[in-house]
mmCIF file of C-alpha atoms in Angstrom:
data_model
loop_
_atom_site.group_PDB
_atom_site.id
_atom_site.type_symbol
_atom_site.label_atom_id
_atom_site.label_comp_id
_atom_site.label_asym_id
_atom_site.label_seq_id
_atom_site.Cartn_x
_atom_site.Cartn_y
_atom_site.Cartn_z
ATOM 1 C CA MET A 756 1.589 17.326 -18.992
ATOM 2 C CA ARG A 757 1.676 15.758 -15.908
ATOM 3 C CA ASN A 758 3.284 12.006 -16.070
ATOM 4 C CA GLY A 759 4.298 9.667 -13.586
ATOM 5 C CA ILE A 760 3.747 8.851 -10.103
ATOM 6 C CA MET A 761 4.771 10.196 -6.453
ATOM 7 C CA ALA A 762 4.432 8.368 -3.692
ATOM 8 C CA VAL A 763 4.970 10.219 0.196
ATOM 9 C CA GLY A 764 4.747 8.692 3.454
ATOM 10 C CA SER A 765 6.040 5.739 5.193
ATOM 11 C CA TRP A 766 9.797 4.583 5.212
ATOM 12 C CA ILE A 767 10.482 1.848 6.903
ATOM 13 C CA VAL A 768 13.150 -0.805 6.968
ATOM 14 C CA ASP A 769 12.115 -4.479 7.827
ATOM 15 C CA SER A 770 13.435 -7.220 9.494
ATOM 16 C CA VAL A 771 11.331 -10.307 8.086
ATOM 17 C CA LYS A 772 11.779 -13.206 10.763
ATOM 18 C CA PHE A 773 10.137 -16.589 9.478
ATOM 19 C CA ILE A 774 8.656 -18.807 12.048
ATOM 20 C CA ASP A 775 7.036 -22.023 11.742
ATOM 21 C CA THR A 776 3.884 -20.412 13.728
ATOM 22 C CA TYR A 777 3.022 -17.291 16.363
ATOM 23 C CA PRO A 778 3.465 -18.558 19.950
ATOM 24 C CA THR A 779 1.212 -17.969 22.734
ATOM 25 C CA LYS A 780 2.080 -15.216 25.102
ATOM 26 C CA GLY A 781 5.368 -16.670 27.384
ATOM 27 C CA ASN A 782 5.989 -18.718 25.214
ATOM 28 C CA LEU A 783 8.960 -19.502 22.572
ATOM 29 C CA VAL A 784 9.465 -20.055 18.885
ATOM 30 C CA SER A 785 12.793 -20.676 16.803
ATOM 31 C CA ILE A 786 13.245 -18.153 13.858
ATOM 32 C CA ARG A 787 14.144 -19.830 11.025
ATOM 33 C CA SER A 788 15.982 -17.227 8.866
ATOM 34 C CA GLU A 789 15.890 -13.644 8.795
ATOM 35 C CA ARG A 790 15.495 -10.931 5.806
ATOM 36 C CA ILE A 791 16.464 -7.222 6.211
ATOM 37 C CA GLY A 792 14.977 -4.854 3.614
ATOM 38 C CA VAL A 793 13.646 -1.636 3.275
ATOM 39 C CA GLY A 794 9.794 -1.482 3.414
ATOM 40 C CA GLY A 795 6.828 1.079 4.078
ATOM 41 C CA CYS A 796 4.121 2.012 1.499
ATOM 42 C CA SER A 797 6.334 4.471 -0.310
ATOM 43 C CA HIS A 798 8.900 2.362 -0.876
ATOM 44 C CA ASN A 799 7.008 -0.603 -1.681
ATOM 45 C CA VAL A 800 5.014 0.814 -4.405
ATOM 46 C CA LEU A 801 7.679 2.972 -5.908
ATOM 47 C CA VAL A 802 10.308 -0.084 -6.385
ATOM 48 C CA ASP A 803 7.750 -2.331 -7.508
ATOM 49 C CA LEU A 804 6.694 0.477 -10.054
ATOM 50 C CA ALA A 805 10.389 0.908 -10.873
ATOM 51 C CA ARG A 806 10.904 -3.180 -11.558
ATOM 52 C CA LEU A 807 8.465 -2.927 -13.966
ATOM 53 C CA ASP A 808 10.838 -1.247 -16.017
ATOM 54 C CA CYS A 809 8.088 0.763 -18.157
ATOM 55 C CA GLY A 810 10.211 4.274 -17.959
ATOM 56 C CA LEU A 811 7.623 5.955 -16.066
ATOM 57 C CA PRO A 812 9.108 8.652 -13.796
ATOM 58 C CA LEU A 813 8.899 8.052 -10.240
ATOM 59 C CA TYR A 814 9.508 10.634 -7.120
ATOM 60 C CA ALA A 815 9.556 9.861 -3.695
ATOM 61 C CA GLY A 816 9.118 12.072 -0.186
ATOM 62 C CA GLY A 817 8.982 11.456 3.526
ATOM 63 C CA CYS A 818 11.434 11.319 6.427
ATOM 64 C CA ILE A 819 14.015 9.070 7.470
ATOM 65 C CA GLY A 820 16.985 9.486 10.255
ATOM 66 C CA ALA A 821 20.780 10.245 9.981
ATOM 67 C CA ASP A 822 21.412 6.759 10.096
ATOM 68 C CA GLU A 823 22.450 3.476 8.638
ATOM 69 C CA LYS A 824 18.547 2.609 7.916
ATOM 70 C CA GLY A 825 18.002 6.148 5.971
ATOM 71 C CA LYS A 826 21.255 5.601 4.413
ATOM 72 C CA LEU A 827 19.692 2.276 3.032
ATOM 73 C CA SER A 828 16.445 4.022 2.126
ATOM 74 C CA LEU A 829 18.183 6.502 0.124
ATOM 75 C CA ALA A 830 20.371 3.946 -1.451
ATOM 76 C CA GLU A 831 17.160 2.098 -2.627
ATOM 77 C CA CYS A 832 16.220 5.013 -4.582
ATOM 78 C CA ALA A 833 19.087 5.970 -6.330
ATOM 79 C CA ARG A 834 19.452 2.401 -7.254
ATOM 80 C CA TYR A 835 15.924 2.219 -8.797
ATOM 81 C CA GLY A 836 16.579 5.788 -10.503
ATOM 82 C CA ILE A 837 13.783 7.008 -8.172
ATOM 83 C CA ASP A 838 13.614 10.744 -7.513
ATOM 84 C CA ALA A 839 14.768 11.522 -3.799
ATOM 85 C CA ALA A 840 14.832 15.291 -3.828
ATOM 86 C CA ASN A 841 11.600 15.610 -1.689
ATOM 87 C CA MET A 842 12.921 13.008 0.892
ATOM 88 C CA HIS A 843 13.697 14.612 4.520
ATOM 89 C CA VAL A 844 16.837 13.477 6.497
ATOM 90 C CA LEU A 845 16.233 14.253 10.118
ATOM 91 C CA GLU A 846 19.383 14.609 12.501
ATOM 92 C CA ASP A 847 17.700 13.546 15.792
ATOM 93 C CA GLU A 848 15.405 11.076 14.457
ATOM 94 C CA HIS A 849 15.964 7.523 14.142
ATOM 95 C CA THR A 850 14.659 6.019 10.688
ATOM 96 C CA SER A 851 11.552 4.084 11.325
ATOM 97 C CA TYR A 852 11.501 0.178 11.537
ATOM 98 C CA SER A 853 9.445 -3.080 11.890
ATOM 99 C CA ASP A 854 9.950 -6.622 12.962
ATOM 100 C CA VAL A 855 7.996 -8.595 11.355
ATOM 101 C CA MET A 856 6.783 -11.985 12.722
ATOM 102 C CA SER A 857 6.102 -14.251 9.090
ATOM 103 C CA GLU A 858 4.598 -17.807 9.622
ATOM 104 C CA ILE A 859 5.899 -19.797 7.078
ATOM 105 C CA GLY A 860 3.115 -22.256 6.596
ATOM 106 C CA GLY A 861 -0.731 -22.258 6.190
ATOM 107 C CA THR A 862 -1.692 -18.628 5.155
ATOM 108 C CA SER A 863 1.532 -16.763 5.860
ATOM 109 C CA THR A 864 0.134 -14.588 8.847
ATOM 110 C CA ARG A 865 2.510 -11.605 9.388
ATOM 111 C CA THR A 866 2.698 -9.926 12.800
ATOM 112 C CA PHE A 867 4.566 -6.603 13.350
ATOM 113 C CA PHE A 868 6.071 -4.584 15.761
ATOM 114 C CA HIS A 869 6.446 -1.298 14.694
ATOM 115 C CA TYR A 870 8.766 1.623 15.962
ATOM 116 C CA ARG A 871 6.987 4.980 14.741
ATOM 117 C CA GLY A 872 10.681 7.104 14.379
ATOM 118 C CA ALA A 873 10.779 9.797 11.878
ATOM 119 C CA ASN A 874 7.407 9.328 9.908
ATOM 120 C CA ALA A 875 5.848 10.608 12.898
ATOM 121 C CA CYS A 876 7.648 13.842 12.120
ATOM 122 C CA LEU A 877 6.540 13.967 8.503
ATOM 123 C CA THR A 878 4.117 17.553 8.130
ATOM 124 C CA GLU A 879 1.351 18.700 6.200
ATOM 125 C CA GLU A 880 3.926 21.348 4.916
ATOM 126 C CA MET A 881 6.153 18.730 4.005
ATOM 127 C CA VAL A 882 3.615 16.718 2.043
ATOM 128 C CA THR A 883 2.043 20.037 -0.003
ATOM 129 C CA SER A 884 5.648 21.664 -0.605
ATOM 130 C CA CYS A 885 6.251 18.479 -2.964
ATOM 131 C CA ASP A 886 6.387 20.164 -6.345
ATOM 132 C CA THR A 887 6.722 17.559 -9.268
ATOM 133 C CA GLN A 888 5.516 16.547 -12.405
ATOM 134 C CA ALA A 889 3.779 13.314 -11.451
ATOM 135 C CA ARG A 890 0.179 13.011 -11.954
ATOM 136 C CA ILE A 891 -0.761 10.840 -8.871
ATOM 137 C CA PHE A 892 0.157 11.542 -5.933
ATOM 138 C CA LEU A 893 0.059 8.296 -3.256
ATOM 139 C CA LEU A 894 0.002 9.120 0.454
ATOM 140 C CA GLY A 895 0.254 6.130 2.628
ATOM 141 C CA TYR A 896 0.224 4.803 5.474
ATOM 142 C CA LEU A 897 -2.629 6.680 6.926
ATOM 143 C CA LEU A 898 -2.650 5.713 10.781
ATOM 144 C CA LEU A 899 0.891 5.330 10.771
ATOM 145 C CA LEU A 900 1.826 9.171 9.970
ATOM 146 C CA ASP A 901 1.411 10.956 13.155
ATOM 147 C CA LYS A 902 1.286 14.544 12.598
ATOM 148 C CA LEU A 903 -1.153 13.647 9.379
ATOM 149 C CA ASP A 904 -3.163 11.870 11.383
ATOM 150 C CA GLU A 905 -3.739 14.501 14.115
ATOM 151 C CA ALA A 906 -7.502 16.187 14.505
ATOM 152 C CA ASP A 907 -7.985 19.442 12.354
ATOM 153 C CA ALA A 908 -11.072 21.520 13.212
ATOM 154 C CA GLU A 909 -11.901 22.599 9.653
ATOM 155 C CA TYR A 910 -11.076 19.485 7.799
ATOM 156 C CA GLY A 911 -11.585 16.507 10.452
ATOM 157 C CA VAL A 912 -7.939 15.116 10.045
ATOM 158 C CA VAL A 913 -4.904 17.048 8.848
ATOM 159 C CA ALA A 914 -4.203 14.755 6.035
ATOM 160 C CA ALA A 915 -7.541 15.470 4.548
ATOM 161 C CA ARG A 916 -6.529 19.204 4.711
ATOM 162 C CA ALA A 917 -2.944 18.227 2.948
ATOM 163 C CA LEU A 918 -5.024 16.222 -0.182
ATOM 164 C CA ASP A 919 -7.047 19.147 -0.605
ATOM 165 C CA THR A 920 -4.081 21.279 -1.285
ATOM 166 C CA LEU A 921 -2.532 18.350 -3.647
ATOM 167 C CA GLN A 922 -5.555 18.238 -5.498
ATOM 168 C CA LYS A 923 -5.614 22.078 -6.046
ATOM 169 C CA LYS A 924 -2.154 21.779 -7.241
ATOM 170 C CA GLY A 925 -3.110 19.476 -9.855
ATOM 171 C CA TYR A 926 -2.584 16.048 -8.486
ATOM 172 C CA LYS A 927 -4.559 13.162 -8.508
ATOM 173 C CA THR A 928 -4.476 11.770 -5.075
ATOM 174 C CA ALA A 929 -4.758 8.394 -3.791
ATOM 175 C CA ILE A 930 -4.470 6.783 -0.526
ATOM 176 C CA ASP A 931 -3.381 3.547 1.315
ATOM 177 C CA VAL A 932 -3.794 2.816 5.012
ATOM 178 C CA VAL A 933 -2.191 0.064 7.623
ATOM 179 C CA SER A 934 -4.459 -2.530 8.915
ATOM 180 C CA GLU A 935 -4.179 -1.949 12.663
ATOM 181 C CA GLU A 936 -6.518 -3.025 15.928
ATOM 182 C CA GLY A 937 -8.756 -0.476 17.149
ATOM 183 C CA ASP A 938 -11.299 2.344 15.758
ATOM 184 C CA ARG A 939 -9.245 5.016 14.317
ATOM 185 C CA PHE A 940 -10.373 4.083 10.991
ATOM 186 C CA ARG A 941 -13.350 6.301 10.861
ATOM 187 C CA SER A 942 -11.875 9.517 12.634
ATOM 188 C CA ILE A 943 -8.977 9.326 10.171
ATOM 189 C CA VAL A 944 -9.811 7.677 6.615
ATOM 190 C CA LEU A 945 -13.225 9.150 6.058
ATOM 191 C CA PRO A 946 -12.731 12.785 6.243
ATOM 192 C CA CYS A 947 -9.918 12.203 3.742
ATOM 193 C CA LEU A 948 -12.202 10.382 1.043
ATOM 194 C CA LYS A 949 -13.578 13.844 -0.070
ATOM 195 C CA TYR A 950 -9.936 14.626 -1.421
ATOM 196 C CA VAL A 951 -9.148 11.077 -2.678
ATOM 197 C CA ASP A 952 -9.662 10.545 -6.568
ATOM 198 C CA TYR A 953 -8.413 6.712 -6.151
ATOM 199 C CA LEU A 954 -9.048 4.519 -2.949
ATOM 200 C CA ILE A 955 -6.719 1.187 -2.681
ATOM 201 C CA ILE A 956 -7.126 -0.689 0.348
ATOM 202 C CA ASN A 957 -7.672 -4.225 1.771
ATOM 203 C CA GLU A 958 -11.318 -5.794 2.752
ATOM 204 C CA VAL A 959 -10.123 -5.304 6.584
ATOM 205 C CA GLU A 960 -9.458 -1.749 6.025
ATOM 206 C CA ALA A 961 -12.475 -0.971 4.217
ATOM 207 C CA GLY A 962 -14.639 -3.153 6.736
ATOM 208 C CA ALA A 963 -13.008 -0.957 9.739
ATOM 209 C CA CYS A 964 -13.830 2.210 7.929
ATOM 210 C CA LEU A 965 -17.899 1.158 7.579
ATOM 211 C CA GLY A 966 -18.116 -0.520 10.783
ATOM 212 C CA VAL A 967 -19.114 -3.997 8.992
ATOM 213 C CA ALA A 968 -17.481 -7.254 8.471
ATOM 214 C CA LEU A 969 -16.887 -8.517 4.914
ATOM 215 C CA ARG A 970 -16.418 -12.152 5.432
ATOM 216 C CA ASP A 971 -18.669 -14.396 7.302
ATOM 217 C CA LYS A 972 -18.027 -16.620 10.678
ATOM 218 C CA GLU A 973 -16.232 -19.295 8.415
ATOM 219 C CA GLY A 974 -13.949 -16.695 7.366
ATOM 220 C CA ARG A 975 -15.246 -16.697 3.752
ATOM 221 C CA ILE A 976 -15.538 -13.451 1.514
ATOM 222 C CA ASP A 977 -18.628 -12.107 0.926
ATOM 223 C CA ILE A 978 -17.878 -10.614 -2.493
ATOM 224 C CA GLN A 979 -21.417 -8.899 -3.138
ATOM 225 C CA LYS A 980 -20.917 -7.076 0.462
ATOM 226 C CA VAL A 981 -17.230 -6.507 -0.863
ATOM 227 C CA LYS A 982 -18.920 -4.225 -3.439
ATOM 228 C CA ARG A 983 -21.456 -2.496 -1.762
ATOM 229 C CA ALA A 984 -18.639 -1.438 0.801
ATOM 230 C CA ALA A 985 -16.866 -0.427 -2.113
ATOM 231 C CA SER A 986 -19.798 1.826 -3.477
ATOM 232 C CA CYS A 987 -20.559 3.166 -0.195
ATOM 233 C CA LEU A 988 -16.724 4.108 0.554
ATOM 234 C CA LEU A 989 -17.077 5.800 -3.163
ATOM 235 C CA GLU A 990 -20.338 7.689 -2.016
ATOM 236 C CA LEU A 991 -18.504 9.096 1.042
ATOM 237 C CA GLY A 992 -16.033 10.999 -1.065
ATOM 238 C CA SER A 993 -15.672 12.735 -3.962
ATOM 239 C CA GLY A 994 -13.200 9.694 -5.988
ATOM 240 C CA SER A 995 -13.268 8.647 -9.302
ATOM 241 C CA ILE A 996 -12.310 4.626 -8.187
ATOM 242 C CA VAL A 997 -12.192 2.728 -5.087
ATOM 243 C CA ALA A 998 -10.399 -0.944 -5.424
ATOM 244 C CA ILE A 999 -10.518 -3.199 -2.073
ATOM 245 C CA HIS A 1000 -8.148 -6.278 -2.434
ATOM 246 C CA PHE A 1001 -8.160 -9.666 -0.774
ATOM 247 C CA PRO A 1002 -6.712 -13.005 -1.332
ATOM 248 C CA GLU A 1003 -9.268 -14.381 -3.008
ATOM 249 C CA GLY A 1004 -9.048 -11.572 -5.775
ATOM 250 C CA GLY A 1005 -10.086 -7.775 -5.859
ATOM 251 C CA VAL A 1006 -13.261 -5.611 -6.494
ATOM 252 C CA ALA A 1007 -13.462 -2.065 -7.791
ATOM 253 C CA VAL A 1008 -16.232 0.507 -8.540
ATOM 254 C CA SER A 1009 -16.022 3.468 -10.549
ATOM 255 C CA ARG A 1010 -17.946 7.189 -10.237
ATOM 256 C CA ASP A 1011 -19.739 6.215 -13.219
ATOM 257 C CA GLY A 1012 -21.420 3.194 -11.936
ATOM 258 C CA GLU A 1013 -19.139 0.123 -12.950
ATOM 259 C CA GLN A 1014 -18.349 -2.785 -10.755
ATOM 260 C CA CYS A 1015 -15.883 -5.083 -11.309
ATOM 261 C CA PHE A 1016 -14.653 -8.416 -9.577
ATOM 262 C CA VAL A 1017 -11.567 -10.490 -10.702
ATOM 263 C CA PRO A 1018 -10.787 -13.515 -8.644
ATOM 264 C CA SER A 1019 -7.118 -14.272 -8.073
ATOM 265 C CA ASP A 1020 -5.143 -17.387 -9.729
ATOM 266 C CA MET A 1021 -4.810 -18.419 -6.063
ATOM 267 C CA VAL A 1022 -1.118 -19.853 -5.231
ATOM 268 C CA PRO A 1023 -0.750 -23.029 -3.331
ATOM 269 C CA ALA A 1024 -0.028 -22.551 0.558
ATOM 270 C CA GLU A 1025 3.273 -24.361 0.049
ATOM 271 C CA GLU A 1026 4.625 -22.161 -2.857
ATOM 272 C CA ILE A 1027 3.668 -18.784 -0.693
ATOM 273 C CA VAL A 1028 7.333 -17.769 0.725
ATOM 274 C CA SER A 1029 5.903 -14.425 2.213
ATOM 275 C CA ALA A 1030 2.812 -12.050 2.029
ATOM 276 C CA VAL A 1031 5.429 -9.144 3.271
ATOM 277 C CA GLY A 1032 3.907 -6.202 0.827
ATOM 278 C CA ALA A 1033 1.172 -8.095 -1.259
ATOM 279 C CA GLY A 1034 -1.114 -5.173 -0.951
ATOM 280 C CA ASP A 1035 1.277 -2.861 -1.594
ATOM 281 C CA ALA A 1036 2.264 -4.613 -4.620
ATOM 282 C CA PHE A 1037 -1.522 -4.671 -5.566
ATOM 283 C CA CYS A 1038 -1.828 -1.061 -5.049
ATOM 284 C CA ALA A 1039 1.402 -0.297 -7.252
ATOM 285 C CA GLY A 1040 -0.197 -2.378 -10.071
ATOM 286 C CA ALA A 1041 -3.730 -0.501 -9.467
ATOM 287 C CA LEU A 1042 -1.918 3.083 -9.616
ATOM 288 C CA TYR A 1043 0.073 1.863 -12.845
ATOM 289 C CA SER A 1044 -3.201 0.708 -14.495
ATOM 290 C CA ILE A 1045 -4.954 3.715 -13.587
ATOM 291 C CA HIS A 1046 -2.256 6.135 -14.934
ATOM 292 C CA GLU A 1047 -2.194 3.439 -18.414
ATOM 293 C CA GLY A 1048 -5.887 4.028 -18.528
ATOM 294 C CA TYR A 1049 -6.567 0.483 -17.919
ATOM 295 C CA SER A 1050 -10.379 -0.782 -17.945
ATOM 296 C CA LEU A 1051 -11.450 -1.800 -14.108
ATOM 297 C CA LYS A 1052 -11.156 -5.136 -15.264
ATOM 298 C CA GLN A 1053 -7.601 -4.822 -16.747
ATOM 299 C CA MET A 1054 -6.906 -3.006 -13.695
ATOM 300 C CA LEU A 1055 -7.919 -5.697 -11.097
ATOM 301 C CA GLU A 1056 -6.230 -8.170 -13.247
ATOM 302 C CA PHE A 1057 -2.809 -6.579 -13.203
ATOM 303 C CA ALA A 1058 -2.639 -5.235 -10.005
ATOM 304 C CA ASN A 1059 -3.619 -9.538 -8.663
ATOM 305 C CA ALA A 1060 -0.794 -10.601 -10.857
ATOM 306 C CA SER A 1061 1.444 -8.029 -9.398
ATOM 307 C CA ALA A 1062 0.502 -9.524 -5.775
ATOM 308 C CA ARG A 1063 0.891 -13.072 -6.905
ATOM 309 C CA PHE A 1064 4.430 -12.507 -7.922
ATOM 310 C CA ASN A 1065 5.010 -10.615 -4.756
ATOM 311 C CA LEU A 1066 4.208 -13.976 -2.651
ATOM 312 C CA LYS A 1067 6.988 -15.768 -3.803
ATOM 313 C CA SER A 1068 9.737 -13.797 -2.760
ATOM 314 C CA PHE A 1069 11.039 -13.317 0.832
ATOM 315 C CA ASP A 1070 10.888 -9.519 1.390
ATOM 316 C CA ALA A 1071 8.555 -6.813 -0.049
ATOM 317 C CA THR A 1072 10.028 -5.993 -3.395
ATOM 318 C CA SER A 1073 12.526 -8.682 -4.803
ATOM 319 C CA GLY A 1074 9.832 -10.744 -6.286
ATOM 320 C CA ALA A 1075 8.390 -7.619 -8.157
ATOM 321 C CA PRO A 1076 8.260 -8.497 -12.076
ATOM 322 C CA ALA A 1077 8.768 -6.542 -14.928
ATOM 323 C CA LEU A 1078 6.147 -5.437 -17.240
ATOM 324 C CA SER A 1079 6.985 -7.845 -19.741
ATOM 325 C CA GLU A 1080 6.568 -10.801 -17.134
ATOM 326 C CA ILE A 1081 2.962 -9.561 -16.002
ATOM 327 C CA GLU A 1082 2.282 -9.657 -19.823
ATOM 328 C CA ARG A 1083 3.142 -12.917 -20.518
ATOM 329 C CA TYR A 1084 1.527 -14.085 -17.359
ATOM 330 C CA LEU A 1085 -1.989 -12.643 -18.281
ATOM 331 C CA GLU A 1086 -1.603 -13.881 -21.492
ATOM 332 C CA SER A 1087 -1.119 -17.496 -20.482
ATOM 333 C CA ARG A 1088 -4.169 -17.167 -17.935
ATOM 334 C CA ALA A 1089 -6.235 -15.812 -21.272
ATOM 335 C CA ILE A 1090 -5.486 -19.199 -23.357
#
């Protein structure tokens, strides 16, 4: 019987630089502090899951360079007991990295400067050759995996072909995407939906996929629009669940017609240390909940809580709580 979660895709070493505010072009701003750590969809989700300390088998896959950043990535897997047998170490490539400018005050907005490196070398064959007993297979971030983002004459995009193969091998598939400017969402993400069981993305990404804005002119989230967007994305594919997250909460819809919105327990701006990895923390919480058979409401509550803990740490994963901590927090909210 399949058990556990596998995450394949982006492995990135982040240099998070904390600044008061992002400068206009040509101007200077002081860096208040800096933290270096491993990031990327696969790393963040797996480490968040590992820190739950719930005994779930975890498997990693992707491409890294034969450099110090690559060694740091493998050390993270070993530290958290994550099976790294499907990691590919490339001698002639550098491990991908990002310089992340994180604003300290206000909404803790982040700006990313990314070097694609080894992630760009992850091929369809590397993905589909993964042979584990994991139940759920997460592929992410799409739009940052060059060879998987390439066009495919039959499937529309190579990632869709890979996801079809993974489903045929017995995995339940999930994808996550990166927020970027441009119009690639529709050409890369939409063809994949036919082969995705669980789609977990934020409101910006969901809107980009459908060509709609999910916030009004004042920046307020429109929950009804988010629900319609989630339903539309579900209809465009063959999956079981679409979850859309945003700072104010999360929306989920299921194939049987159920819809659910759960608001966040908002963290005061002055208590937010960094929002780096918050979306991945939500994704990890959602995947754990799906794996364990939670209801849509329970899934959103758990995923919101996972993201909330993340906001109080400098990097993408060090604030990730144990399962018992999330359970105590959710019990305290219910009182």
